[in-house]
PDB file of C-alpha atoms and ligand atoms in Angstrom:
ATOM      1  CA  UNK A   1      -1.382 -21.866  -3.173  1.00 89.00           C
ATOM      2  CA  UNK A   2      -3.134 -18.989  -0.742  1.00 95.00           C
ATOM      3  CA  UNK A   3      -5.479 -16.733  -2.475  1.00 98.00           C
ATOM      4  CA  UNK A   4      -4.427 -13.812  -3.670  1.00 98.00           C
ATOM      5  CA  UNK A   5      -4.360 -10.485  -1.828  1.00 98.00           C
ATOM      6  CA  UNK A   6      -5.462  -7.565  -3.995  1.00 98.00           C
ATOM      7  CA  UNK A   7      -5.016  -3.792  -2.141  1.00 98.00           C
ATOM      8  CA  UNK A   8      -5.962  -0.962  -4.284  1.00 98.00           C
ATOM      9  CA  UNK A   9      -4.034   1.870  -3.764  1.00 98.00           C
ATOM     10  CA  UNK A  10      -6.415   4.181  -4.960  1.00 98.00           C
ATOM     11  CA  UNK A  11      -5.713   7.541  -4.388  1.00 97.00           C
ATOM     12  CA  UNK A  12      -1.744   8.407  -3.551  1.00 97.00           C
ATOM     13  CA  UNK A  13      -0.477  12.167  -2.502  1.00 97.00           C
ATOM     14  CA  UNK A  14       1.156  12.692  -5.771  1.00 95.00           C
ATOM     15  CA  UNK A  15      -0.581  11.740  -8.890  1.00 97.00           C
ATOM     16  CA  UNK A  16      -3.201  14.691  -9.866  1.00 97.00           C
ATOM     17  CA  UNK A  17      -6.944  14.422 -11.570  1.00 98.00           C
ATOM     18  CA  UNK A  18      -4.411  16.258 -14.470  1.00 98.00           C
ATOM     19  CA  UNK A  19      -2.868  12.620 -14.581  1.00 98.00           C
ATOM     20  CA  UNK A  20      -6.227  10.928 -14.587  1.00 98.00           C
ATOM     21  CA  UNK A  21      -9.742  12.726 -14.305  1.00 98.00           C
ATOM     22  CA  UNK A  22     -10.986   9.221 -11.792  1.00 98.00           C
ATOM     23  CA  UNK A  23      -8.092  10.327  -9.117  1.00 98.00           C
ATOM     24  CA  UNK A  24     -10.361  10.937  -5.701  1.00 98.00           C
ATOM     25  CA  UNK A  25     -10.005  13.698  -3.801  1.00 98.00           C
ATOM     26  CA  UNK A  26     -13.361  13.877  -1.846  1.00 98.00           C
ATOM     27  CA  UNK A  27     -14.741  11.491   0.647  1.00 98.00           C
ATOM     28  CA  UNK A  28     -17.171  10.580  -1.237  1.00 98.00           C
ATOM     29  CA  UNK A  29     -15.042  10.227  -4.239  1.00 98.00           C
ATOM     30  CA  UNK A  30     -12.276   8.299  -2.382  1.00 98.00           C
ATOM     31  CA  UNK A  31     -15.553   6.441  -1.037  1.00 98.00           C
ATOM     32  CA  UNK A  32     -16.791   5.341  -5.162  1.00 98.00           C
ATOM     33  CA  UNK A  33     -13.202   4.465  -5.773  1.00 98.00           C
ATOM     34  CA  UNK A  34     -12.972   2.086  -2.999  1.00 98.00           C
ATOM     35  CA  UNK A  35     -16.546   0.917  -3.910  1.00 98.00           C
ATOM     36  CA  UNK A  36     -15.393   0.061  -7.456  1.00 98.00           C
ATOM     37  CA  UNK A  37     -12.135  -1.563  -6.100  1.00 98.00           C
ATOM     38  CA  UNK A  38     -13.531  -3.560  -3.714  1.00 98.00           C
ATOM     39  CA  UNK A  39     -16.416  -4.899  -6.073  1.00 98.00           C
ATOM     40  CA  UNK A  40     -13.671  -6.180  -8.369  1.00 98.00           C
ATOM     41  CA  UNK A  41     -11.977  -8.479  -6.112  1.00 98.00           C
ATOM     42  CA  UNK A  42      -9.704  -5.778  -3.661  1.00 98.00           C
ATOM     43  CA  UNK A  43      -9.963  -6.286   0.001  1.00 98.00           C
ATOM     44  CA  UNK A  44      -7.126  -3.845   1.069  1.00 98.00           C
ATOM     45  CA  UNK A  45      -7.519  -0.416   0.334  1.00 98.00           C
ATOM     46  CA  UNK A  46      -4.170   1.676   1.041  1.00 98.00           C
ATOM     47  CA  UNK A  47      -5.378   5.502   1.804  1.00 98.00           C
ATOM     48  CA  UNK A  48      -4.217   8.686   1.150  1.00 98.00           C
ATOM     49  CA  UNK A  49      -6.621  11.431   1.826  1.00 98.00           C
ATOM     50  CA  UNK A  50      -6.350  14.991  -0.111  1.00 98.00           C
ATOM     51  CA  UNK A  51      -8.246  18.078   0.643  1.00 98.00           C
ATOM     52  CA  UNK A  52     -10.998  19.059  -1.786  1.00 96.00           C
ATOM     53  CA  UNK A  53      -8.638  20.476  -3.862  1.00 97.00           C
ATOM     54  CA  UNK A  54      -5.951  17.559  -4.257  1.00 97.00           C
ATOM     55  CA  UNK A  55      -3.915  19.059  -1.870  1.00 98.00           C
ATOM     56  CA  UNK A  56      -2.372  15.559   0.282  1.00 98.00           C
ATOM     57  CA  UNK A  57      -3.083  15.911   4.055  1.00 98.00           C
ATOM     58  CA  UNK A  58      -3.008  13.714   7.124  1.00 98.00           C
ATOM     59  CA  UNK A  59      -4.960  15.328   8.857  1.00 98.00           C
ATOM     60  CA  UNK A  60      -6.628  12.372  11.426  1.00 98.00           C
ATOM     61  CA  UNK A  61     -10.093  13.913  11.566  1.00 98.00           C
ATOM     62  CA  UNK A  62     -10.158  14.189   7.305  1.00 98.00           C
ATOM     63  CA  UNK A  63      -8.790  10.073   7.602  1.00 98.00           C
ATOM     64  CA  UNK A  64     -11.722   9.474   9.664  1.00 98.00           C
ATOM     65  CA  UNK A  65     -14.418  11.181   7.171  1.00 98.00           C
ATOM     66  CA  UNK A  66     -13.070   9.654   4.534  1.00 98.00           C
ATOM     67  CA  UNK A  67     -12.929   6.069   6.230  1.00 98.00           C
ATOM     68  CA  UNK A  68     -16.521   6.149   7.422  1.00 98.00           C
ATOM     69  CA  UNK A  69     -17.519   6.881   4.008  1.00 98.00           C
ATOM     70  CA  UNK A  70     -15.565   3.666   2.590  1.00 98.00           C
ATOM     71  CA  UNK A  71     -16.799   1.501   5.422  1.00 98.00           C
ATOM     72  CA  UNK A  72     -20.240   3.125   4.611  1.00 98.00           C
ATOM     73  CA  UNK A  73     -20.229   1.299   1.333  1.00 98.00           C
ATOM     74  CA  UNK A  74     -17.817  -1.297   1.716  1.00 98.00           C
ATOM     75  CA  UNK A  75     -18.544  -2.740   5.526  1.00 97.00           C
ATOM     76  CA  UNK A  76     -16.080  -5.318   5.610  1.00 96.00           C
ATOM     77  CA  UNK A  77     -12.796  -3.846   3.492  1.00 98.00           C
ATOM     78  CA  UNK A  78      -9.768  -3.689   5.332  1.00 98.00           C
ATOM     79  CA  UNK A  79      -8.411  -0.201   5.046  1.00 98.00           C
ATOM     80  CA  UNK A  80      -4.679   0.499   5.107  1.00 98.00           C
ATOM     81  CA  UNK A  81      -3.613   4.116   5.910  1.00 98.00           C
ATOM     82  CA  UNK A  82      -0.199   5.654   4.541  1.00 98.00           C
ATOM     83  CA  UNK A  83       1.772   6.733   7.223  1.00 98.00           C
ATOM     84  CA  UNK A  84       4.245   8.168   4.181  1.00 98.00           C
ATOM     85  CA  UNK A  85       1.916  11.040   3.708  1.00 98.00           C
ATOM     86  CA  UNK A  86       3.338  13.391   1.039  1.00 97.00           C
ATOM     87  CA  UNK A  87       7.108  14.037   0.884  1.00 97.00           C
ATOM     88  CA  UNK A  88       7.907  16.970   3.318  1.00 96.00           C
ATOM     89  CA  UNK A  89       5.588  15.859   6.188  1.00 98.00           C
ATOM     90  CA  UNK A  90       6.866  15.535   9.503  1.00 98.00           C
ATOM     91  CA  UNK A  91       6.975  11.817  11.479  1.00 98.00           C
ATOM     92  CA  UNK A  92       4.042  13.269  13.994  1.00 98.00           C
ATOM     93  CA  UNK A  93       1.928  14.882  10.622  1.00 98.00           C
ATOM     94  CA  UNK A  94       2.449  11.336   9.184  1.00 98.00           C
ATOM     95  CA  UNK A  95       1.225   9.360  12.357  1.00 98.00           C
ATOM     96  CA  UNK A  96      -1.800  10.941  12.764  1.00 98.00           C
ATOM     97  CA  UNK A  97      -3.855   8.155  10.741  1.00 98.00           C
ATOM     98  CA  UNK A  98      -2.558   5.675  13.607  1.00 98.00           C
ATOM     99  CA  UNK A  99      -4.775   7.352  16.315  1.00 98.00           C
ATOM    100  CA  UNK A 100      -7.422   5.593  14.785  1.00 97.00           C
ATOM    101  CA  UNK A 101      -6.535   2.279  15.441  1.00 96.00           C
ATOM    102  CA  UNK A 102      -6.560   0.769  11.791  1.00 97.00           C
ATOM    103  CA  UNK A 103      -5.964  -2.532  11.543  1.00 97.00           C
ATOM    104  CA  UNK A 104      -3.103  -2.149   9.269  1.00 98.00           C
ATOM    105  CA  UNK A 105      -1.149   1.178   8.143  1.00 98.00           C
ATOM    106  CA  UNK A 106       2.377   1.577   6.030  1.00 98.00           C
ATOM    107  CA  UNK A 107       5.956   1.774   7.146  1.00 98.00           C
ATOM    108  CA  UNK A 108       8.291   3.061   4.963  1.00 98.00           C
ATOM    109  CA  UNK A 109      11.633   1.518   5.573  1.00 98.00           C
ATOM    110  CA  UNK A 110      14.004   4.144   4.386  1.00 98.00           C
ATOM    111  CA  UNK A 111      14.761   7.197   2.724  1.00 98.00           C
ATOM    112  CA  UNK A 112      14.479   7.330  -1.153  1.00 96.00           C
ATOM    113  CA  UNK A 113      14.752  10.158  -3.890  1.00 96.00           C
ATOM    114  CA  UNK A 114      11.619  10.645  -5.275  1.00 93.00           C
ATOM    115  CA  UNK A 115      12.152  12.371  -8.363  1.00 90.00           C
ATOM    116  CA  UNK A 116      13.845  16.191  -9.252  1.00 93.00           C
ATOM    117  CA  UNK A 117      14.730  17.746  -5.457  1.00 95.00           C
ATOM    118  CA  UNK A 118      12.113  15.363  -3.759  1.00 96.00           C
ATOM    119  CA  UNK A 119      13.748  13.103  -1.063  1.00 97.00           C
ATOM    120  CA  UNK A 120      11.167  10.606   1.068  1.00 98.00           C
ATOM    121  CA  UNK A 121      13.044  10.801   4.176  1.00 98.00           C
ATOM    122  CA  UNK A 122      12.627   7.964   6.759  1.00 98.00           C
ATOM    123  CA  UNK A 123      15.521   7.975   9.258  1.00 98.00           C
ATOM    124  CA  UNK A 124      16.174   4.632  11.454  1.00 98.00           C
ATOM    125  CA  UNK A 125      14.866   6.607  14.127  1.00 98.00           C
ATOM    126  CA  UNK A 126      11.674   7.348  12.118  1.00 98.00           C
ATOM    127  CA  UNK A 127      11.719   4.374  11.298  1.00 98.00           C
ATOM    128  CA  UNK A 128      12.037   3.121  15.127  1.00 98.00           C
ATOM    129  CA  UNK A 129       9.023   5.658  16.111  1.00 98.00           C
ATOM    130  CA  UNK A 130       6.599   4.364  14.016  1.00 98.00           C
ATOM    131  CA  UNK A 131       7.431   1.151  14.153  1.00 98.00           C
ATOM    132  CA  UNK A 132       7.012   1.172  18.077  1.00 98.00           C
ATOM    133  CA  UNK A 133       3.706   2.883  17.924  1.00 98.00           C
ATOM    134  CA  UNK A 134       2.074   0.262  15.540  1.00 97.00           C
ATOM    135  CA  UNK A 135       2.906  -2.384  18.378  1.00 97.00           C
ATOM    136  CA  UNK A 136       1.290  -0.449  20.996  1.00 97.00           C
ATOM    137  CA  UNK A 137      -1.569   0.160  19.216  1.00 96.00           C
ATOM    138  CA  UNK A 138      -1.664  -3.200  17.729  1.00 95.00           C
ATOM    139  CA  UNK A 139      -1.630  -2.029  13.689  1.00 97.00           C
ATOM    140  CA  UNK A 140       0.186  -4.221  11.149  1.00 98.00           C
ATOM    141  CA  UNK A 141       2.525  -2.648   9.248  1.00 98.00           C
ATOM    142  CA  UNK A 142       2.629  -3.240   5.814  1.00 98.00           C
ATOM    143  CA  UNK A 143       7.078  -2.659   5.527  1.00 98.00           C
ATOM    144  CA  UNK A 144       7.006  -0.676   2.061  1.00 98.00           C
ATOM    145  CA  UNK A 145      10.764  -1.202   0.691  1.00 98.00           C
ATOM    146  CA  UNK A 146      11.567   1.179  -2.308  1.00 98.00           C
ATOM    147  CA  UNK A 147      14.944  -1.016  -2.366  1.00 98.00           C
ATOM    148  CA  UNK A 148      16.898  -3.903  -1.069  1.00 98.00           C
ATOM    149  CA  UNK A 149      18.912  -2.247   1.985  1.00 98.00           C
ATOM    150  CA  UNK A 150      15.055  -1.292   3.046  1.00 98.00           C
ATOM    151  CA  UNK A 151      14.629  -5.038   3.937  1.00 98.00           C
ATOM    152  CA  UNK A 152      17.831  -4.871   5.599  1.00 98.00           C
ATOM    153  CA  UNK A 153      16.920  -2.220   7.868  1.00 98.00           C
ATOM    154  CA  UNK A 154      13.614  -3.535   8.454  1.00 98.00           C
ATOM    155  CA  UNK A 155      14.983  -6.997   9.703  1.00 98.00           C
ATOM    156  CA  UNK A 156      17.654  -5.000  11.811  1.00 98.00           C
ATOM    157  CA  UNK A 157      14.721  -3.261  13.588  1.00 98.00           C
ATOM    158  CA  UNK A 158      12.754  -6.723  13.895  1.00 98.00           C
ATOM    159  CA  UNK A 159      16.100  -7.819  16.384  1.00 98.00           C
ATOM    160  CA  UNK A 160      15.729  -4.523  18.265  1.00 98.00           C
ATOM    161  CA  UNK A 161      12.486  -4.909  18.828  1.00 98.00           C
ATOM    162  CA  UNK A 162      10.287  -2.201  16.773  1.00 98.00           C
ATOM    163  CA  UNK A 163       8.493  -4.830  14.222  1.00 98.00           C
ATOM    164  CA  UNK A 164       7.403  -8.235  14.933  1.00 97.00           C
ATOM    165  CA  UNK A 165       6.969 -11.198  13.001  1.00 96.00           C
ATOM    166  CA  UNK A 166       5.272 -12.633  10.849  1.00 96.00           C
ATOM    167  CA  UNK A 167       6.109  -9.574   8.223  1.00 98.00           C
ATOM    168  CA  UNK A 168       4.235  -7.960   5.422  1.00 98.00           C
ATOM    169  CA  UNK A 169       6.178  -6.729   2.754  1.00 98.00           C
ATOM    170  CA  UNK A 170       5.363  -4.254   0.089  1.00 98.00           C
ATOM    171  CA  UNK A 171       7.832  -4.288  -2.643  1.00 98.00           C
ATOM    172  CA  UNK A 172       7.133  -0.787  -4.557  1.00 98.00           C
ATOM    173  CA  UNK A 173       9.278  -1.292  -7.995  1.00 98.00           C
ATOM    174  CA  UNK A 174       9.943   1.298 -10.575  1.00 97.00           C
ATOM    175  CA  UNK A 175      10.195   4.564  -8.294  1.00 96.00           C
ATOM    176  CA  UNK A 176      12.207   7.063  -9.816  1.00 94.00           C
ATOM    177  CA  UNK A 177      15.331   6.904  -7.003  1.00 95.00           C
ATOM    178  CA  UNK A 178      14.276   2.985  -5.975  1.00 97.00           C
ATOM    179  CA  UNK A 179      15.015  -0.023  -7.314  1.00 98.00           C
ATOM    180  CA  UNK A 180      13.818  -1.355 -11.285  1.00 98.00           C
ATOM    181  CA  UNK A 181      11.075  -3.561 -12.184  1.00 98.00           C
ATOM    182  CA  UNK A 182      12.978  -6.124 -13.989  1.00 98.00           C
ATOM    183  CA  UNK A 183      12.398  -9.336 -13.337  1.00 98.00           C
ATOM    184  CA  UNK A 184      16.020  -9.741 -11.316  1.00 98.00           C
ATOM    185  CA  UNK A 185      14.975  -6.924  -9.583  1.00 98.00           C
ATOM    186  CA  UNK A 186      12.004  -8.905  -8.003  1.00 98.00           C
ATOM    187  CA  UNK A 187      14.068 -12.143  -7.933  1.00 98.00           C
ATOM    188  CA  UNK A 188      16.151 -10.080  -5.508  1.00 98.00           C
ATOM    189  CA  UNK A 189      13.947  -8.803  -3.119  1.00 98.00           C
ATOM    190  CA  UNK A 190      11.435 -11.978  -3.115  1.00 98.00           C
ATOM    191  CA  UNK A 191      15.038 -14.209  -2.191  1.00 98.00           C
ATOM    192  CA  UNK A 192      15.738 -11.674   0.817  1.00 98.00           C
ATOM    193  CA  UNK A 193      13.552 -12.075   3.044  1.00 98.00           C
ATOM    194  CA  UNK A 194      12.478 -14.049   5.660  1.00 97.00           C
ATOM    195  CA  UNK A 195      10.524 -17.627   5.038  1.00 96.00           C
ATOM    196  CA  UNK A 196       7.269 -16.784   7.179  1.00 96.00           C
ATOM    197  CA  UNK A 197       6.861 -13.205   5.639  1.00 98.00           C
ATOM    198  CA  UNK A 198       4.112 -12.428   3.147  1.00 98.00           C
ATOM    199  CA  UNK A 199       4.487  -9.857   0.424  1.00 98.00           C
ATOM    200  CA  UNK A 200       2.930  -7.894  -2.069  1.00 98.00           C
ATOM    201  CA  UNK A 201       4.262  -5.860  -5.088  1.00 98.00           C
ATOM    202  CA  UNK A 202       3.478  -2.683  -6.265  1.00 98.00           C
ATOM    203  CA  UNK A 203       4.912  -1.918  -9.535  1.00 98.00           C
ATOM    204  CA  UNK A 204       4.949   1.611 -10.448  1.00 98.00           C
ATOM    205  CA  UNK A 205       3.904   2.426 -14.315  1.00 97.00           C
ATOM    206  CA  UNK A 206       4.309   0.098 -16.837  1.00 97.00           C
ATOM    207  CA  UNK A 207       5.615  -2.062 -13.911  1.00 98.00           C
ATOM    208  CA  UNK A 208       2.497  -2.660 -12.896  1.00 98.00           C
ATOM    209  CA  UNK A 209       1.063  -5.518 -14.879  1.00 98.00           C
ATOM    210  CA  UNK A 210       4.051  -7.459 -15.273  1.00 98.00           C
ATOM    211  CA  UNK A 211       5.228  -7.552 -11.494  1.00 98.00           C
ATOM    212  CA  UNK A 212       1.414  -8.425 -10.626  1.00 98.00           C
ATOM    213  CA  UNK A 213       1.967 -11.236 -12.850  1.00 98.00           C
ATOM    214  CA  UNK A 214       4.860 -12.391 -11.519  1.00 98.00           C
ATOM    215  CA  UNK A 215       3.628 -12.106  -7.654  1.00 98.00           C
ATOM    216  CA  UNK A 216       0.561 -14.114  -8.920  1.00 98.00           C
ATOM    217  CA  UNK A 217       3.248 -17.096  -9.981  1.00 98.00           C
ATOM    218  CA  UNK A 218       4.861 -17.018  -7.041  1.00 98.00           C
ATOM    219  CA  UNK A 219       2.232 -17.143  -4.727  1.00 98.00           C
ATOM    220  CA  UNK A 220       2.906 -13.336  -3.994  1.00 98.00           C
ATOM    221  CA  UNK A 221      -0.164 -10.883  -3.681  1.00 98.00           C
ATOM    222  CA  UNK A 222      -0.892  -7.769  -5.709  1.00 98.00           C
ATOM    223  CA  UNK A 223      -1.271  -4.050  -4.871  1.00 98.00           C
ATOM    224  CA  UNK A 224      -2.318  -1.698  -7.771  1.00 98.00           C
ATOM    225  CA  UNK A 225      -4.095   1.847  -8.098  1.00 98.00           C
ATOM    226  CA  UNK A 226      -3.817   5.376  -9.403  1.00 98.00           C
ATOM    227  CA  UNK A 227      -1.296   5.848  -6.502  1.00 98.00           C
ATOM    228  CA  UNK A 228       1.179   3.456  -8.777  1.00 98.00           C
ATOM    229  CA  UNK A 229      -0.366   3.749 -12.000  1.00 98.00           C
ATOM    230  CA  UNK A 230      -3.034   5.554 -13.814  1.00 98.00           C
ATOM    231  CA  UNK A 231      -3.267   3.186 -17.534  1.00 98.00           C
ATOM    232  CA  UNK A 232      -5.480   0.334 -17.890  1.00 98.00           C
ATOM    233  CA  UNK A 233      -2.983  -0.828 -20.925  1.00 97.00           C
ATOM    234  CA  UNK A 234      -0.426   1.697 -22.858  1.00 96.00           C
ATOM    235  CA  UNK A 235      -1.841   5.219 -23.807  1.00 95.00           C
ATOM    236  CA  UNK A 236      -5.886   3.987 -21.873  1.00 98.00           C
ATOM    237  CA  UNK A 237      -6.514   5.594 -18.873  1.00 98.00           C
ATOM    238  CA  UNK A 238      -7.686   3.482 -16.533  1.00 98.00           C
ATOM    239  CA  UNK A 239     -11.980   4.797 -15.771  1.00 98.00           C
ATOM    240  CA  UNK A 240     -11.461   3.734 -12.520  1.00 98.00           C
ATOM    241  CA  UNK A 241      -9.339   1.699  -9.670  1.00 98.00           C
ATOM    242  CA  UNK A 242     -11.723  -1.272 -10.234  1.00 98.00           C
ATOM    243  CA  UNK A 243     -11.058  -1.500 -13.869  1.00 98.00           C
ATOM    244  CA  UNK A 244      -7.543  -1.773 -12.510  1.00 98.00           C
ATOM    245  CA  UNK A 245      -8.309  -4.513  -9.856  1.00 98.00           C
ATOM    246  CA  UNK A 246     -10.500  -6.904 -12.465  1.00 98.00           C
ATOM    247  CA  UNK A 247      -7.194  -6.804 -14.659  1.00 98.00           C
ATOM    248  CA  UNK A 248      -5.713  -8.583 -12.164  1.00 98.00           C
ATOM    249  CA  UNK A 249      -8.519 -10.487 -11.386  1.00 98.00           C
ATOM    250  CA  UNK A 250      -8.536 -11.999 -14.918  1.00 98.00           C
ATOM    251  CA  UNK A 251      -4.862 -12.207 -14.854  1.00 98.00           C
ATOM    252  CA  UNK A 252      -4.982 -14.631 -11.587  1.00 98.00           C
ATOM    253  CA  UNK A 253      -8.447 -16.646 -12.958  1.00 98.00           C
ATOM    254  CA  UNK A 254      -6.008 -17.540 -15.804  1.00 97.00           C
ATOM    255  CA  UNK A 255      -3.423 -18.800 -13.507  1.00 96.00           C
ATOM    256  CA  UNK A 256      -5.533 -20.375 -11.346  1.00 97.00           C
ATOM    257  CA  UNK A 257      -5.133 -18.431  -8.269  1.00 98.00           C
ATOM    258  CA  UNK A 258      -8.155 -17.568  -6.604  1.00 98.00           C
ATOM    259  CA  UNK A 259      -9.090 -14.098  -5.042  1.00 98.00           C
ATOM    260  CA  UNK A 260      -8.861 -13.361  -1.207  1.00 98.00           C
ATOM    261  CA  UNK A 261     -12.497 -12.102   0.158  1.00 98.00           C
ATOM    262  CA  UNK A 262     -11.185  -9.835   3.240  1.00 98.00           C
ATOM    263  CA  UNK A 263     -11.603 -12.021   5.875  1.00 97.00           C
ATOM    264  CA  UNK A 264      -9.696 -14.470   4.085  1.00 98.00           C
ATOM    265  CA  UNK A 265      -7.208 -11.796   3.780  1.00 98.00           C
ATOM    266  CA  UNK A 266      -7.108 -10.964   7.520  1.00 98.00           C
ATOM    267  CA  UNK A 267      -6.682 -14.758   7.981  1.00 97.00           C
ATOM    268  CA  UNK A 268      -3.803 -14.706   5.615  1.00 98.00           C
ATOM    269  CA  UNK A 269      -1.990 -11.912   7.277  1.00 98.00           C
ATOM    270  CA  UNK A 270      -2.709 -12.372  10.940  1.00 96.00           C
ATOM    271  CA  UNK A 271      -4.775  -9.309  11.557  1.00 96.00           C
ATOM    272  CA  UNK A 272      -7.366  -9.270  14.317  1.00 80.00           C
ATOM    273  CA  UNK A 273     -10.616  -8.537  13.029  1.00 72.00           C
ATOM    274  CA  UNK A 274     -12.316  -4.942  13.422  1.00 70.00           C
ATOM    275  CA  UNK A 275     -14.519  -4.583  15.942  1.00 63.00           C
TER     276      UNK A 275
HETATM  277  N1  LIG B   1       3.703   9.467  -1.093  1.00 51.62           N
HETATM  278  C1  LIG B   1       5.008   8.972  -0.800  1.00 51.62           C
HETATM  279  C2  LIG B   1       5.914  10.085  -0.412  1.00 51.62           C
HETATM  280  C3  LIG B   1       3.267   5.239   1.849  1.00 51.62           C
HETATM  281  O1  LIG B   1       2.110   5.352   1.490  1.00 51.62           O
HETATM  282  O2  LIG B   1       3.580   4.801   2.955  1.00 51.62           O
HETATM  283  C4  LIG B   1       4.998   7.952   0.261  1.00 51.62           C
HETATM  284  C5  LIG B   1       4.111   6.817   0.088  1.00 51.62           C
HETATM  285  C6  LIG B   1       4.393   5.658   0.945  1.00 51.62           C
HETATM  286  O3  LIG B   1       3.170   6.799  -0.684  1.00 51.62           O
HETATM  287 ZN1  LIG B   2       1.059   5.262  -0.428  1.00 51.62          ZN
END
């Protein structure tokens, strides 16, 4: 079986140091965070970037600061921005991460109540946009589906032309206006889609553990973080994303399954390496 994939989403645009005192705002805090994911077996780190005061930007130049810092201390990490931003952002607010260059960077495949009056919105024509400027720029997107008719749309858009194969799926499970995270609801999405795709699952709360799990079965890989979940087990806050990571580093050592260094990562999903 190929070695598993472990991104740390470590920071996210919603959850609040209130949720968890170890959520990063800072560069150098998003910088420790990434640090103590990637010394626990991550080699993907999805971004968000705050301002000092938690407040979620995308501001390119504050991605940049905060990506020098993690590539300060982790060299070779693969770092994945969110092009989902916060809900409310506009498509060009959201792209700005793309300018520069990353080797990978999220596409949300369609719109999704996010809890109370919060809609994600991500149009087909959204969707179109940003999926046309990661092929120009050459980033792979990582296809974040909140629910089955996301796959549909993104294989739609594959036919017209604004993803290319092979594709990288992020199942997110548990999202308050997305789909569960039984174990039919993976069944479900794993079964639809295509053969040569790659995936990864991030369950959202008490998802977490238990879709990592399954994903590590399966031959899937694993995304968790304070962006998806901020308990180590029910009622413990999780100290940090790495305490996070090295649960599902145990979890796979168990299993058998060994852990992805990030060039073996790159070589698993087809991504040039960073020059
Ligand atoms: N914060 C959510 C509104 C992504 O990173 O691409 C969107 C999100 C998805 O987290
Ligand atoms: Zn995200």
């Amino acid at each position: 079986m190929e070695k598993l994939i472990i991104t740390a989403a470590i920071s996210g645009a919603e959850v609040l140091k209130e949720h968890n005192p170890a959520v990063p705002y800072t560069a150098q805090e998003c910088a420790l965070e990434a640090k103590a994911a990637y010394d626990a077996g991550a080699s993907i780190i999805h971004l968000h970037v705050r301002q000092d005061d938690g407040t979620p930007t995308q501001d390119k130049n504050r991605f940049k600061e905060v990506m020098d810092a993690i590539y300060k201390l982790c060299p070779d990490v693969i770092i994945q921005p969110s092009t989902g931003g916060a809900v409310g952002m506009t498509d060009d607010e959201r792209l700005q991460p793309t300018e520069l260059n990353p080797e990978m960077a999220t596409l949300d495949c369609g719109t999704c109540n996010f809890g109370g009056d919060d809609v994600f919105v991500n149009t087909e024509n959204t969707i179109k946009y940003f999926g046309t400027r990661m092929i120009e720029r050459g980033i792979k997107p990582e296809l974040e589906v909140f629910d089955k008719s996301m796959i549909e749309m993104a294989l739609r858009l594959y036919k017209k032309g604004h993803i290319v194969k092979p594709m990288h799926f992020d199942f997110v499970m548990g999202v308050n206006g997305g789909i569960g995270g039984d174990i039919r609801d993976f069944v479900f999405l794993r079964g639809s889609i295509p053969e040569d795709a790659t995936y990864t699952v991030a369950g959202v709360g008490r998802f977490e553990f238990p879709l990592a799990q399954l994903a590590i079965i399966d031959g899937g890989h694993v995304r968790v973080g304070f962006e998806d979940n901020v308990y180590l087990s029910k009622g413990v806050l999780a100290k940090s994303n790495g305490e996070l990571v090295a649960k599902v580093v145990r979890m796979a050592k168990e299993m058998g399954r060994e852990i992805a260094n990030p060039t073996e990562a790159r070589q698993i999903l087809g991504l040039k390496p960073r020059n």
